[in-house]
XYZ file of C-alpha atoms in Angstrom:
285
model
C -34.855 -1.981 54.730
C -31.293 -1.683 53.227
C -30.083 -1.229 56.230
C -31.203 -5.043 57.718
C -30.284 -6.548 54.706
C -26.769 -5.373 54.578
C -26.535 -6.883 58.032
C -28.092 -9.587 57.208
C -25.550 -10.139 54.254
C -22.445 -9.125 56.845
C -23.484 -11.825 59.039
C -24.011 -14.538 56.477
C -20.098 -13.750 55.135
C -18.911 -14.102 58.068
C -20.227 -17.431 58.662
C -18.106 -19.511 56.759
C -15.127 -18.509 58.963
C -16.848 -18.817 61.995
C -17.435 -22.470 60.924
C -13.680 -22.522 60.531
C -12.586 -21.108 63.706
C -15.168 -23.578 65.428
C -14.334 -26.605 63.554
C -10.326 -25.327 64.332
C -11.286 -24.950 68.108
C -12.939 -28.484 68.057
C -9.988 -30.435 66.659
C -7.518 -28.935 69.220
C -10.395 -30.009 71.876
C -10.637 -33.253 70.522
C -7.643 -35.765 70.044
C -9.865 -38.043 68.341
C -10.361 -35.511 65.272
C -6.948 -33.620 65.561
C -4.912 -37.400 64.818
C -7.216 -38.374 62.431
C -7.121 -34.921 60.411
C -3.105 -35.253 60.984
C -3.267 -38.954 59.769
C -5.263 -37.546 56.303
C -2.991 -34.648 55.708
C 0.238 -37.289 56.405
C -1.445 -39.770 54.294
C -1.955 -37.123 51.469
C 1.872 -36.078 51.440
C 3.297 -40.302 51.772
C 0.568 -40.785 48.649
C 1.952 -38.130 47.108
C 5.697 -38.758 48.007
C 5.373 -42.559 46.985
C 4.276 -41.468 43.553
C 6.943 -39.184 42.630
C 9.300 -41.768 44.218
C 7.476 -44.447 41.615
C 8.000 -41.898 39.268
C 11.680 -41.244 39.997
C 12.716 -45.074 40.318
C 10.500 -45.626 36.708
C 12.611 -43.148 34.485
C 15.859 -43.761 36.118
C 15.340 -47.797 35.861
C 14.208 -47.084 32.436
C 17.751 -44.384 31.457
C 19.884 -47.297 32.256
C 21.437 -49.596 29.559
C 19.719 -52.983 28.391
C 21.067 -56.019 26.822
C 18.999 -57.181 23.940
C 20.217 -59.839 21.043
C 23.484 -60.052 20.597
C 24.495 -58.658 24.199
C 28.476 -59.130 23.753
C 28.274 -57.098 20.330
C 26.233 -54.234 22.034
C 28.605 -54.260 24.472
C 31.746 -54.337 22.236
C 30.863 -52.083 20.657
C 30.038 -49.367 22.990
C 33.492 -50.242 24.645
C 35.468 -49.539 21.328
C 33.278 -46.372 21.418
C 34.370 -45.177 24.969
C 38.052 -46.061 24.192
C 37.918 -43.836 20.928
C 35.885 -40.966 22.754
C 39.207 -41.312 24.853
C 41.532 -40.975 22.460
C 40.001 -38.242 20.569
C 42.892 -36.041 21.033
C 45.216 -38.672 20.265
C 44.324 -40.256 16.813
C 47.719 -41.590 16.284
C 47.066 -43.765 19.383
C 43.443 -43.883 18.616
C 44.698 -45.482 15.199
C 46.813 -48.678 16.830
C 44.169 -49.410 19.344
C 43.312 -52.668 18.987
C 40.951 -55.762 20.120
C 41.897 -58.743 21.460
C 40.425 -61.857 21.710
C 40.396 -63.266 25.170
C 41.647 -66.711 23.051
C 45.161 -64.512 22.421
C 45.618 -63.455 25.800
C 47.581 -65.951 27.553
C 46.081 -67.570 30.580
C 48.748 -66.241 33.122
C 48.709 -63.234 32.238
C 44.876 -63.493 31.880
C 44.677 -64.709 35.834
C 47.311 -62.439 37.236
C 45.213 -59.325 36.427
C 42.375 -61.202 37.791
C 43.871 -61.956 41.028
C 45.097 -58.467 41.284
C 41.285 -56.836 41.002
C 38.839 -59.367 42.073
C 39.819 -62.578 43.275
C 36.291 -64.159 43.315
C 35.713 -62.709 39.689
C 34.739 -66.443 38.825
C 32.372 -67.059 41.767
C 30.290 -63.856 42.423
C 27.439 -63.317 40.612
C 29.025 -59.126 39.891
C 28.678 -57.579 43.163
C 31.018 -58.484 45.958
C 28.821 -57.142 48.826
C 30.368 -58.234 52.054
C 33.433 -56.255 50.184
C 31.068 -53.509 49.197
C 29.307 -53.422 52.914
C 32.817 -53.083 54.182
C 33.655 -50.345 51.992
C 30.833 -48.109 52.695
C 31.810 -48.518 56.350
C 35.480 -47.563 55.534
C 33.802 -44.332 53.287
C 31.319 -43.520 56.912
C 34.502 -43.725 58.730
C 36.801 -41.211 57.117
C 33.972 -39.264 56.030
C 34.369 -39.759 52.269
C 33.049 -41.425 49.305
C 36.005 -43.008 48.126
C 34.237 -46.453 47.866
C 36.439 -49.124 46.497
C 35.723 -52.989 46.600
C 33.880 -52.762 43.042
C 34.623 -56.049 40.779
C 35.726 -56.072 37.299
C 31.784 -56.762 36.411
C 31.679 -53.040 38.310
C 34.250 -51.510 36.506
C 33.191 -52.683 33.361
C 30.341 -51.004 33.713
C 31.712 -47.846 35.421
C 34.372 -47.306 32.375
C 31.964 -48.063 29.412
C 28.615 -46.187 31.070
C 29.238 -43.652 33.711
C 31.578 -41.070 34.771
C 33.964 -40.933 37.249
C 32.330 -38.791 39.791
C 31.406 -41.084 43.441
C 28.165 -40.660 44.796
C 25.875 -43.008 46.362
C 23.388 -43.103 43.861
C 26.045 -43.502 40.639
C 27.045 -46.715 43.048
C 23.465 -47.397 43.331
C 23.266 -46.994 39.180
C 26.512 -48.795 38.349
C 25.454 -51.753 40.416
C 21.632 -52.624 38.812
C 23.449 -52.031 35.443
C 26.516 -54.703 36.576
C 23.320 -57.299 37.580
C 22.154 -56.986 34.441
C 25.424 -57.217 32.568
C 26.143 -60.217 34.459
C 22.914 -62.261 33.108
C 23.248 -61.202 29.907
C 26.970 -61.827 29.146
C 29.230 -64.689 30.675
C 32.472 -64.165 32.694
C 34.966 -64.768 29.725
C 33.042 -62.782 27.897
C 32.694 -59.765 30.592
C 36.648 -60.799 31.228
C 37.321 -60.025 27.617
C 35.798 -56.379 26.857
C 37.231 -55.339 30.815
C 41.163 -56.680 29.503
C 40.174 -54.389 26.454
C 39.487 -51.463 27.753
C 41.231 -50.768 31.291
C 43.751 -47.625 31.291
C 47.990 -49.140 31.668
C 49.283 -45.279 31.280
C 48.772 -42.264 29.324
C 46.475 -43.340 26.413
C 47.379 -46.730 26.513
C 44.315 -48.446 26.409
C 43.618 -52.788 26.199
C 45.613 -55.263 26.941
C 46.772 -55.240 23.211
C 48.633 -51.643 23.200
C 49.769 -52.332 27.263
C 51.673 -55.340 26.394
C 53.366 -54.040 23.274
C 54.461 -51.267 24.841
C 55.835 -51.935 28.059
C 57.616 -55.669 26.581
C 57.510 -55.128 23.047
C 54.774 -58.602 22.837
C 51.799 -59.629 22.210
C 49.283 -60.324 25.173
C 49.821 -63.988 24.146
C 53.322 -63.855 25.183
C 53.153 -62.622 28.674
C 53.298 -64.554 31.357
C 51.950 -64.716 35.434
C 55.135 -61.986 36.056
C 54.679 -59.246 33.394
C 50.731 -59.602 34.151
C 51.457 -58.718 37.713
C 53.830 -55.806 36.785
C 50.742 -54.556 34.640
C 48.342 -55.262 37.681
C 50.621 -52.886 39.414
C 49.770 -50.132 37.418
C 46.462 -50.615 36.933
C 45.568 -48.065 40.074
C 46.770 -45.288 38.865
C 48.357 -45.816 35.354
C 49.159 -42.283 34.242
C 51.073 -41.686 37.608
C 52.896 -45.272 38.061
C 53.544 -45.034 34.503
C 56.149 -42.203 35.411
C 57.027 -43.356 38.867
C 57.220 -46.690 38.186
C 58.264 -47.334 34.358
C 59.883 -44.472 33.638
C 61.752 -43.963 36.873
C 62.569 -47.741 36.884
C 60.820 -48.146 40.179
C 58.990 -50.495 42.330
C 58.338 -48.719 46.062
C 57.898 -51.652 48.601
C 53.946 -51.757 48.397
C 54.509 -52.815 45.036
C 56.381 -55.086 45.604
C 54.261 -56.473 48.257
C 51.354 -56.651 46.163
C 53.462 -58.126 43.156
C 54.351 -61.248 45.636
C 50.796 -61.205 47.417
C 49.937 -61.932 43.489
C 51.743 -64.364 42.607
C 50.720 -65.957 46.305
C 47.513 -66.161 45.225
C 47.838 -67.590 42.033
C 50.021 -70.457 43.313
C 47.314 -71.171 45.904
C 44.699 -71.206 43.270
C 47.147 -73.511 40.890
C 47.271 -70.880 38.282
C 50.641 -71.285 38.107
C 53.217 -74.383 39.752
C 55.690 -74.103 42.890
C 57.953 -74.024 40.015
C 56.816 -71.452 38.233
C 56.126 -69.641 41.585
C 59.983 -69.556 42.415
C 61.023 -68.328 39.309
C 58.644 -65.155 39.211
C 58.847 -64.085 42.513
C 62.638 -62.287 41.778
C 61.276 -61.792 38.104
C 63.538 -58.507 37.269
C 61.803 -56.096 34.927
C 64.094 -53.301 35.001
């Protein structure tokens, strides 16, 4: 008696994978159930992938700045913020730092930087993306994210908001935060907190500091030239300030840039022929 029930019980246990193996046997025979089992399991894991993707996009969308009331203030502020968080270890330079009105920086000056970083600053909308497609190319082709092409909406953002490490998705950060700068701010105001906190050498931060140190003026005393010569160092201002200011020396890309500068502003009529011919030998050393 305990003898046909403990069979009884093996066989029952052993059903359930016998149902497996059979069911397992029947989907390999059958193409019909073996895609449409395939098509479940696939359309589990895309279900499952699209939510954590939702989830993802949500927090990071959600991490990045926003412009409420009083957009240029927020902004200003966490500029003069970022400059300071700069100088830290300088707070005799931290000390002179100061702001300056885009109404006391004078136009020439004001356009030659402008023609130096992004020449359809006035016309895009932040994002230069025929530049930025091109770029990305460049970065495929020598197998490096060095990027380039951003616009001074870009850099804005890059120098207030992020740090300076390049990958594809701080690009991809930097440029829904530049979108939303742009509608929240105009360009004279986006023009004015850039001019204020852009890098001309070792702690020399704004416009302000930049032109009373290398001419010994204020930024409303500058004209299409000395903007141009400050252009020049905008690249790489810790290292052209020695090579270039200290050593008293412009290398012949610099100089080509300085004319291709002053090219472009005459086309544009920022400045006359007149005015074109007399800084194109400007001497600043």
């Amino acid at each position: 008696m305990f003898g046909i029930k403990d069979e009884y019980l093996n066989e029952f246990e052993t059903q359930p994978w016998k149902r497996l193996r059979n069911r397992f046997i029947r989907l390999i025979l059958s193409p019909y159930h073996l895609i449409r089992s395939i098509c479940m399991i696939t359309g589990a894991l895309v279900w499952i992938g699209a939510t954590v993707l939702f989830i993802s996009a949500f927090i990071m969308f959600d991490s990045l700045p926003y412009f409420h009331q009083h957009p240029f203030k927020q902004v200003k502020a966490s500029a003069i913020k970022q400059v300071q968080t700069h100088l830290a270890n300088n707070p005799e330079a931290a000390k002179q730092y100061q702001w300056s009105s885009i109404d006391d920086i004078n136009r020439e000056l004001l356009y030659a930087i402008v023609m130096s970083e992004d020449g359809d600053f006035f016309n895009h909308q932040g994002i230069d993306y025929d530049a930025l497609i091109n770029a990305l190319g460049e970065n495929i082709k020598r197998r490096e994210w060095s990027f380039g092409a951003s616009t001074i909406s870009q850099q804005t953002v890059k120098n207030i908001y992020f740090e300076n490490g390049k990958t594809l998705y701080r690009k991809f950060k930097e440029i829904l935060v530049t979108r939303r700068l742009e509608k929240a701010l105009n360009k004279n105001e986006i023009l004015e907190i850039y001019l204020n906190i852009v890098e001309f050498g070792p702690d020399i931060y704004g416009i302000q500091q930049a032109s009373l140190y290398y001419f010994k003026l204020p930024p409303s005393e500058l004209n299409a030239a000395q903007g141009a010569f400050l252009a020049i160092l905008m690249p790489s201002p810790r290292k052209y300030h020695f090579t270039v200011y200290q050593n008293k020396y412009l290398a012949n890309r610099h100089k080509r840039k300085y004319l291709r500068i002053m090219q472009d502003m005459r086309f544009k009529e920022y400045i006359s022929p007149t005015q074109y011919n007399k800084y194109r030998n400007w001497e600043f050393f």
